[in-house]
Short mmCIF file of C-alpha atoms in Angstrom, two decimals:
data_model
loop_
_atom_site.label_atom_id
_atom_site.label_comp_id
_atom_site.label_asym_id
_atom_site.label_seq_id
_atom_site.Cartn_x
_atom_site.Cartn_y
_atom_site.Cartn_z
CA MET A 1 -6.58 85.85 168.64
CA PHE A 2 -6.37 83.36 165.77
CA ILE A 3 -8.80 85.45 163.71
CA LEU A 4 -6.67 88.60 164.19
CA LEU A 5 -3.53 86.76 163.08
CA PHE A 6 -5.44 85.36 160.10
CA VAL A 7 -6.56 88.84 159.01
CA ALA A 8 -3.08 90.32 159.50
CA PHE A 9 -1.50 87.60 157.35
CA ALA A 10 -4.10 88.02 154.60
CA LEU A 11 -3.67 91.79 154.40
CA THR A 12 0.09 91.44 153.82
CA ALA A 13 -0.41 89.27 150.71
CA SER A 14 -1.50 90.26 147.21
CA THR A 15 -4.69 88.17 147.42
CA GLN A 16 -8.28 88.75 148.46
CA ILE A 17 -9.90 88.57 151.88
CA THR A 18 -13.68 88.57 152.32
CA PHE A 19 -15.74 89.26 155.44
CA LEU A 20 -19.14 87.57 155.36
CA PRO A 21 -21.57 88.48 158.18
CA GLN A 22 -24.64 86.22 158.08
CA LEU A 23 -28.05 85.98 159.67
CA GLY A 24 -30.21 82.87 159.63
CA PHE A 25 -31.53 79.99 161.70
CA GLU A 26 -30.27 76.64 163.00
CA ASN A 27 -32.22 73.39 163.25
CA SER A 28 -30.54 70.91 165.62
CA ARG A 29 -31.34 67.31 166.60
CA THR A 30 -30.00 66.15 169.96
CA LYS A 31 -30.48 62.45 170.67
CA LEU A 32 -30.16 60.79 174.08
CA ILE A 33 -29.25 57.12 174.66
CA TYR A 34 -30.35 55.94 178.10
CA ASN A 35 -29.06 52.57 179.42
CA ASP A 36 -28.03 51.52 175.90
CA LEU A 37 -31.65 51.53 174.76
CA LYS A 38 -33.00 53.06 171.60
CA SER A 39 -32.14 56.75 171.22
CA PHE A 40 -34.86 59.42 171.40
CA LEU A 41 -35.21 63.19 171.08
CA PRO A 42 -35.97 64.80 174.47
CA MET A 43 -37.07 68.07 172.79
CA GLY A 44 -37.61 67.05 169.17
CA ASN A 45 -36.15 69.38 166.52
CA GLN A 46 -34.77 72.60 167.98
CA LEU A 47 -35.08 75.71 165.82
CA SER A 48 -33.13 78.78 166.91
CA PRO A 49 -31.79 82.03 165.36
CA MET A 50 -28.15 82.11 164.33
CA LEU A 51 -25.52 84.79 163.76
CA SER A 52 -22.14 84.16 162.18
CA LEU A 53 -19.10 85.87 160.73
CA ARG A 54 -16.82 84.07 158.27
CA ILE A 55 -13.50 85.35 156.95
CA ASP A 56 -12.34 83.86 153.63
CA TYR A 57 -8.78 84.09 152.39
CA LYS A 58 -8.76 83.46 148.63
CA PHE A 59 -5.79 82.74 146.42
CA LYS A 60 -5.76 83.76 142.76
CA GLN A 61 -7.25 80.38 141.83
CA GLY A 62 -10.40 81.21 143.85
CA HIS A 63 -9.96 78.78 146.76
CA GLY A 64 -8.42 79.09 150.20
CA PRO A 65 -8.84 78.65 153.98
CA PHE A 66 -11.49 80.27 156.14
CA LEU A 67 -12.05 81.13 159.79
CA GLY A 68 -15.34 81.96 161.47
CA VAL A 69 -17.37 82.34 164.61
CA SER A 70 -21.08 81.59 165.02
CA THR A 71 -23.72 80.93 167.64
CA SER A 72 -24.98 77.49 168.61
CA GLN A 73 -27.81 76.27 170.83
CA SER A 74 -27.92 72.53 170.27
CA SER A 75 -27.49 71.25 173.85
CA VAL A 76 -30.34 70.02 176.08
CA TYR A 77 -30.53 69.93 179.89
CA TYR A 78 -32.02 66.55 180.80
CA THR A 79 -33.19 66.48 184.44
CA PHE A 80 -34.52 63.44 186.37
CA TYR A 81 -34.85 62.31 189.99
CA ASP A 82 -34.63 58.52 189.89
CA PRO A 83 -32.02 56.76 187.73
CA GLU A 84 -34.25 53.69 187.41
CA THR A 85 -37.13 55.65 185.86
CA GLY A 86 -35.06 58.46 184.31
CA MET A 87 -35.95 57.48 180.76
CA ASN A 88 -39.67 58.00 181.32
CA ALA A 89 -39.86 60.60 184.13
CA TYR A 90 -37.74 63.59 183.17
CA GLU A 91 -37.74 67.30 182.36
CA ALA A 92 -35.99 68.75 179.27
CA MET A 93 -34.86 72.34 178.72
CA ARG A 94 -32.78 73.96 176.02
CA GLY A 95 -29.15 74.74 176.77
CA ASN A 96 -27.52 78.14 176.80
CA LEU A 97 -26.43 79.97 173.66
CA GLN A 98 -22.74 79.29 172.94
CA LEU A 99 -20.10 80.61 170.56
CA GLN A 100 -18.29 78.17 168.32
CA LEU A 101 -15.08 78.75 166.38
CA GLU A 102 -14.77 77.38 162.85
CA GLY A 103 -11.93 76.72 160.45
CA GLY A 104 -11.49 74.85 157.20
CA TYR A 105 -11.03 75.12 153.46
CA GLN A 106 -13.34 76.48 150.78
CA LEU A 107 -13.44 76.03 147.01
CA SER A 108 -15.12 78.32 144.50
CA THR A 109 -16.32 77.78 140.96
CA ASN A 110 -16.12 80.32 138.16
CA ARG A 111 -19.05 82.62 137.52
CA ILE A 112 -22.10 80.78 136.17
CA PHE A 113 -24.25 83.32 134.33
CA LEU A 114 -27.99 82.95 134.77
CA SER A 115 -28.87 84.54 131.41
CA LYS A 116 -27.37 84.68 127.94
CA SER A 117 -25.40 87.71 126.78
CA SER A 118 -27.39 90.19 124.68
CA SER A 119 -24.73 92.70 123.65
CA THR A 120 -25.20 94.97 120.65
CA LYS A 121 -22.17 95.92 118.59
CA LYS A 122 -21.98 99.45 117.25
CA SER A 123 -19.10 100.26 114.99
CA THR A 124 -18.10 103.50 113.29
CA GLN A 125 -15.84 101.75 110.81
CA ALA A 126 -18.41 101.89 107.96
CA SER A 127 -18.95 105.65 108.27
CA THR A 128 -15.26 106.40 108.40
CA GLN A 129 -14.64 104.42 105.22
CA LYS A 130 -17.10 106.65 103.31
CA ASN A 131 -15.25 109.81 104.33
CA SER A 132 -11.86 108.43 103.37
CA THR A 133 -10.18 110.09 100.38
CA ASN A 134 -7.00 108.01 100.46
CA LYS A 135 -5.85 106.26 97.33
CA THR A 136 -5.25 102.58 97.55
CA TYR A 137 -2.12 102.92 95.45
CA GLY A 138 1.04 102.98 97.53
CA GLU A 139 -0.68 103.82 100.81
CA TYR A 140 0.80 102.94 104.13
CA SER A 141 0.03 103.75 107.77
CA TYR A 142 1.74 103.55 111.11
CA ARG A 143 0.18 103.09 114.54
CA SER A 144 1.76 103.73 117.91
CA ARG A 145 1.10 101.30 120.75
CA CYS A 146 -0.74 104.06 122.55
CA GLY A 147 -3.43 103.78 119.88
CA ASN A 148 -2.67 106.94 117.79
CA SER A 149 -2.74 106.22 114.05
CA VAL A 150 -2.07 108.36 110.97
CA ALA A 151 -2.49 107.19 107.35
CA ARG A 152 -0.64 108.88 104.47
CA SER A 153 -0.45 108.20 100.73
CA HIS A 154 2.84 107.64 98.98
CA CYS A 155 2.75 111.29 97.88
CA GLY A 156 2.38 112.47 101.46
CA GLU A 157 -1.35 113.25 101.33
CA LYS A 158 -3.13 112.88 104.64
CA SER A 159 -6.35 110.93 104.89
CA ASN A 160 -9.62 112.49 105.98
CA LYS A 161 -10.71 109.52 108.11
CA THR A 162 -12.90 110.45 111.02
CA GLN A 163 -11.50 109.41 114.40
CA SER A 164 -13.05 109.26 117.85
CA VAL A 165 -10.85 110.02 120.85
CA ALA A 166 -10.50 107.77 123.87
CA THR A 167 -7.87 107.20 126.52
CA ASN A 168 -5.43 104.29 126.68
CA ARG A 169 -3.96 102.59 129.76
CA CYS A 170 -1.16 105.22 129.95
CA GLY A 171 -3.74 107.98 130.31
CA GLU A 172 -3.12 109.37 126.79
CA LYS A 173 -5.51 109.87 123.92
CA LYS A 174 -5.93 107.15 121.32
CA SER A 175 -8.09 106.46 118.31
CA ASN A 176 -11.12 104.17 118.51
CA LYS A 177 -11.54 104.35 114.73
CA THR A 178 -11.55 100.62 114.11
CA GLN A 179 -12.76 99.38 117.51
CA PRO A 180 -16.45 98.54 117.98
CA VAL A 181 -18.42 99.89 120.89
CA LEU A 182 -20.24 97.24 122.92
CA SER A 183 -23.42 97.94 124.81
CA LYS A 184 -23.96 95.18 127.38
CA VAL A 185 -26.94 94.56 129.59
CA ASN A 186 -26.67 93.57 133.24
CA ARG A 187 -26.14 89.85 133.77
CA TRP A 188 -26.63 87.95 137.02
CA PHE A 189 -24.28 85.15 137.96
CA VAL A 190 -23.79 82.61 140.75
CA ARG A 191 -20.70 80.98 142.21
CA ILE A 192 -20.91 77.66 144.08
CA GLN A 193 -18.56 77.50 147.08
CA PRO A 194 -18.36 74.12 148.86
CA SER A 195 -16.43 73.96 152.13
CA ALA A 196 -15.44 71.55 154.90
CA GLY A 197 -13.70 71.93 158.25
CA LEU A 198 -13.97 71.66 162.03
CA ALA A 199 -15.79 73.61 164.73
CA PHE A 200 -14.74 74.04 168.37
CA ILE A 201 -16.29 75.24 171.61
CA PRO A 202 -13.32 76.24 173.79
CA SER A 203 -14.78 75.75 177.29
CA PRO A 204 -17.91 73.56 177.36
CA GLU A 205 -19.78 72.89 180.58
CA GLY A 206 -19.64 69.55 182.36
CA ASN A 207 -21.90 66.77 181.12
CA MET A 208 -23.27 65.68 184.50
CA ALA A 209 -24.38 67.63 187.56
CA ILE A 210 -25.82 66.14 190.78
CA LYS A 211 -27.61 68.31 193.32
CA THR A 212 -28.50 66.84 196.69
CA SER A 213 -30.93 68.06 199.32
CA PRO A 214 -32.24 66.55 202.58
CA THR A 215 -35.33 65.29 200.80
CA GLN A 216 -34.31 64.66 197.17
CA THR A 217 -31.40 64.19 194.77
CA ILE A 218 -31.58 65.89 191.36
CA TYR A 219 -29.60 64.56 188.37
CA GLN A 220 -28.97 66.76 185.38
CA TYR A 221 -27.29 65.52 182.21
CA LYS A 222 -26.33 67.92 179.43
CA ALA A 223 -27.02 66.14 176.15
CA GLY A 224 -25.33 67.34 172.96
CA ASN A 225 -22.56 69.06 174.91
CA TRP A 226 -19.94 68.75 172.15
CA ASN A 227 -16.59 70.52 172.13
CA SER A 228 -15.52 69.58 168.58
CA ALA A 229 -17.56 68.91 165.46
CA PHE A 230 -17.26 68.28 161.74
CA ILE A 231 -18.80 70.93 159.50
CA THR A 232 -19.48 70.99 155.78
CA GLY A 233 -21.76 72.87 153.44
CA ALA A 234 -22.05 75.06 150.38
CA ALA A 235 -22.52 78.75 149.74
CA PHE A 236 -24.20 80.25 146.67
CA GLU A 237 -22.79 83.67 145.87
CA PHE A 238 -24.98 85.82 143.63
CA GLY A 239 -23.77 88.88 141.79
CA GLN A 240 -24.37 91.21 138.85
CA ASN A 241 -21.74 91.65 136.12
CA VAL A 242 -18.55 91.61 138.25
CA GLN A 243 -20.05 92.85 141.53
CA ARG A 244 -21.00 90.40 144.28
CA LYS A 245 -24.39 91.13 145.83
CA PHE A 246 -25.32 88.53 148.47
CA THR A 247 -24.60 84.97 149.59
CA VAL A 248 -26.95 82.15 150.60
CA SER A 249 -25.34 79.29 152.55
CA ILE A 250 -26.48 75.89 153.84
CA ASN A 251 -24.22 74.07 156.33
CA TYR A 252 -24.26 70.79 158.26
CA LEU A 253 -22.66 70.03 161.65
CA ARG A 254 -22.08 66.74 163.48
CA GLY A 255 -20.72 66.64 167.02
CA LEU A 256 -17.59 64.57 167.65
CA GLY A 257 -15.89 65.26 170.98
CA ASN A 258 -17.08 65.32 174.63
CA LEU A 259 -20.05 63.03 173.99
CA ASP A 260 -18.77 60.05 175.97
CA THR A 261 -20.98 57.86 178.15
CA GLU A 262 -21.74 59.11 181.68
CA THR A 263 -22.52 56.61 184.45
CA ILE A 264 -24.56 57.09 187.64
CA SER A 265 -24.34 54.51 190.46
CA THR A 266 -26.91 54.59 193.26
CA MET A 267 -28.21 52.31 195.96
CA VAL A 268 -31.88 51.34 195.92
CA GLY A 269 -32.40 49.71 199.31
CA SER A 270 -29.51 47.28 199.52
CA LYS A 271 -29.29 46.78 195.73
CA PRO A 272 -26.94 48.87 193.52
CA SER A 273 -28.49 50.61 190.50
CA VAL A 274 -26.50 51.82 187.51
CA ALA A 275 -27.70 54.20 184.77
CA THR A 276 -25.72 55.19 181.67
CA MET A 277 -26.30 58.13 179.36
CA SER A 278 -24.74 59.33 176.13
CA SER A 279 -25.86 61.62 173.34
CA LYS A 280 -25.50 62.40 169.65
CA VAL A 281 -26.01 65.78 168.04
CA SER A 282 -26.31 67.08 164.51
CA SER A 283 -27.65 70.27 163.01
CA TRP A 284 -28.01 72.20 159.82
CA ASN A 285 -28.36 75.94 159.29
CA PHE A 286 -29.52 78.33 156.62
CA ALA A 287 -28.10 81.86 156.46
CA VAL A 288 -27.98 84.92 154.19
CA GLY A 289 -25.15 87.44 154.16
CA ILE A 290 -23.51 90.28 152.21
CA PRO A 291 -19.83 89.74 151.28
CA LEU A 292 -17.38 92.57 151.95
CA SER A 293 -14.15 92.13 149.97
CA PHE A 294 -10.74 93.70 150.44
CA SER A 295 -7.71 93.13 148.22
CA LYS A 296 -4.17 94.43 148.23
CA LYS A 297 -2.15 94.74 145.05
CA SER A 298 1.59 94.89 145.23
CA ILE A 299 2.97 98.44 144.83
CA THR A 300 6.04 97.10 143.04
CA ASN A 301 3.89 95.45 140.39
CA GLN A 302 2.02 98.71 139.85
CA LYS A 303 5.27 100.63 139.25
CA ILE A 304 6.59 98.01 136.82
CA GLU A 305 3.32 98.01 134.87
CA LYS A 306 3.32 101.82 134.61
CA LYS A 307 6.95 101.88 133.45
CA ASN A 308 6.33 99.24 130.80
CA CYS A 309 3.26 101.11 129.61
CA GLN A 310 5.22 104.35 129.20
CA GLN A 311 7.91 102.54 127.22
CA ARG A 312 5.31 101.00 124.91
CA CYS A 313 3.74 104.40 124.28
CA GLY A 314 6.94 105.65 122.64
CA GLN A 315 7.19 102.81 120.15
CA TYR A 316 5.69 102.66 116.68
CA LYS A 317 4.77 99.76 114.44
CA ILE A 318 4.87 99.95 110.63
CA ARG A 319 1.91 98.34 108.90
CA SER A 320 1.22 98.43 105.16
CA LEU A 321 -2.35 98.67 104.00
#
């Protein structure tokens, strides 16, 4: 619901919204603290595939908020039968795949080109000067703002300068007589996009489950069962000329909420036995995606720009040579 409202708001503004589907992997570390002793990893490092979708809303300055959804599999089911020996005699199994919602703010640098520009300038100005028969005495010329130019001598003789025809912003023909033609090669660039925010799991499972039977009692603690987390990272957006090609991102997550200490009280003979458990979880992920951008330009601005352009096309500027 929040994502739909976010998209609807972005499409009504004259800014840019980007959809970034990503595919990668997540490496999580879920630590368990049993009876306030030293923490340990029941399953070591957990590597799992990851899918995500991030929606960026960018202002003209290149920064803005983001929303996203991604998969997470950082929890661990920790099962034991005796609270007194639960730290040594246990079974560990990975938790279920869950969806997490993300939100925060993202910055973006300007394009950083990976190679130097190697443009070659070609100008027709030298050739047109050879074909000119104008006298330098008393000559003048005028040029319209649409780019059309005519040079005459004081006696009214027209020049024989060669002109090439192009089109101006008003869609009319103009002269490229004095403008050089640039031939540019393709240049790759990268943008660095750091971000920070929060992640949420709306309905996490309970941390502790106790199953009893006539012969045995089974205790199951879900380690790393966070419902809120801090996220940060950086994306590297690669492109060619002005077109964005793909994005490589590296992100870090640290669980915050729903990781409180759980206590189990049992009776061993006539003596009470207490066991406490808590957990910590962190993860990092690596993903690659292709950005899909959509922008909306104000219709009013387009009409004003067209009107101003038409007015400028009817004006002339006197310039003496």
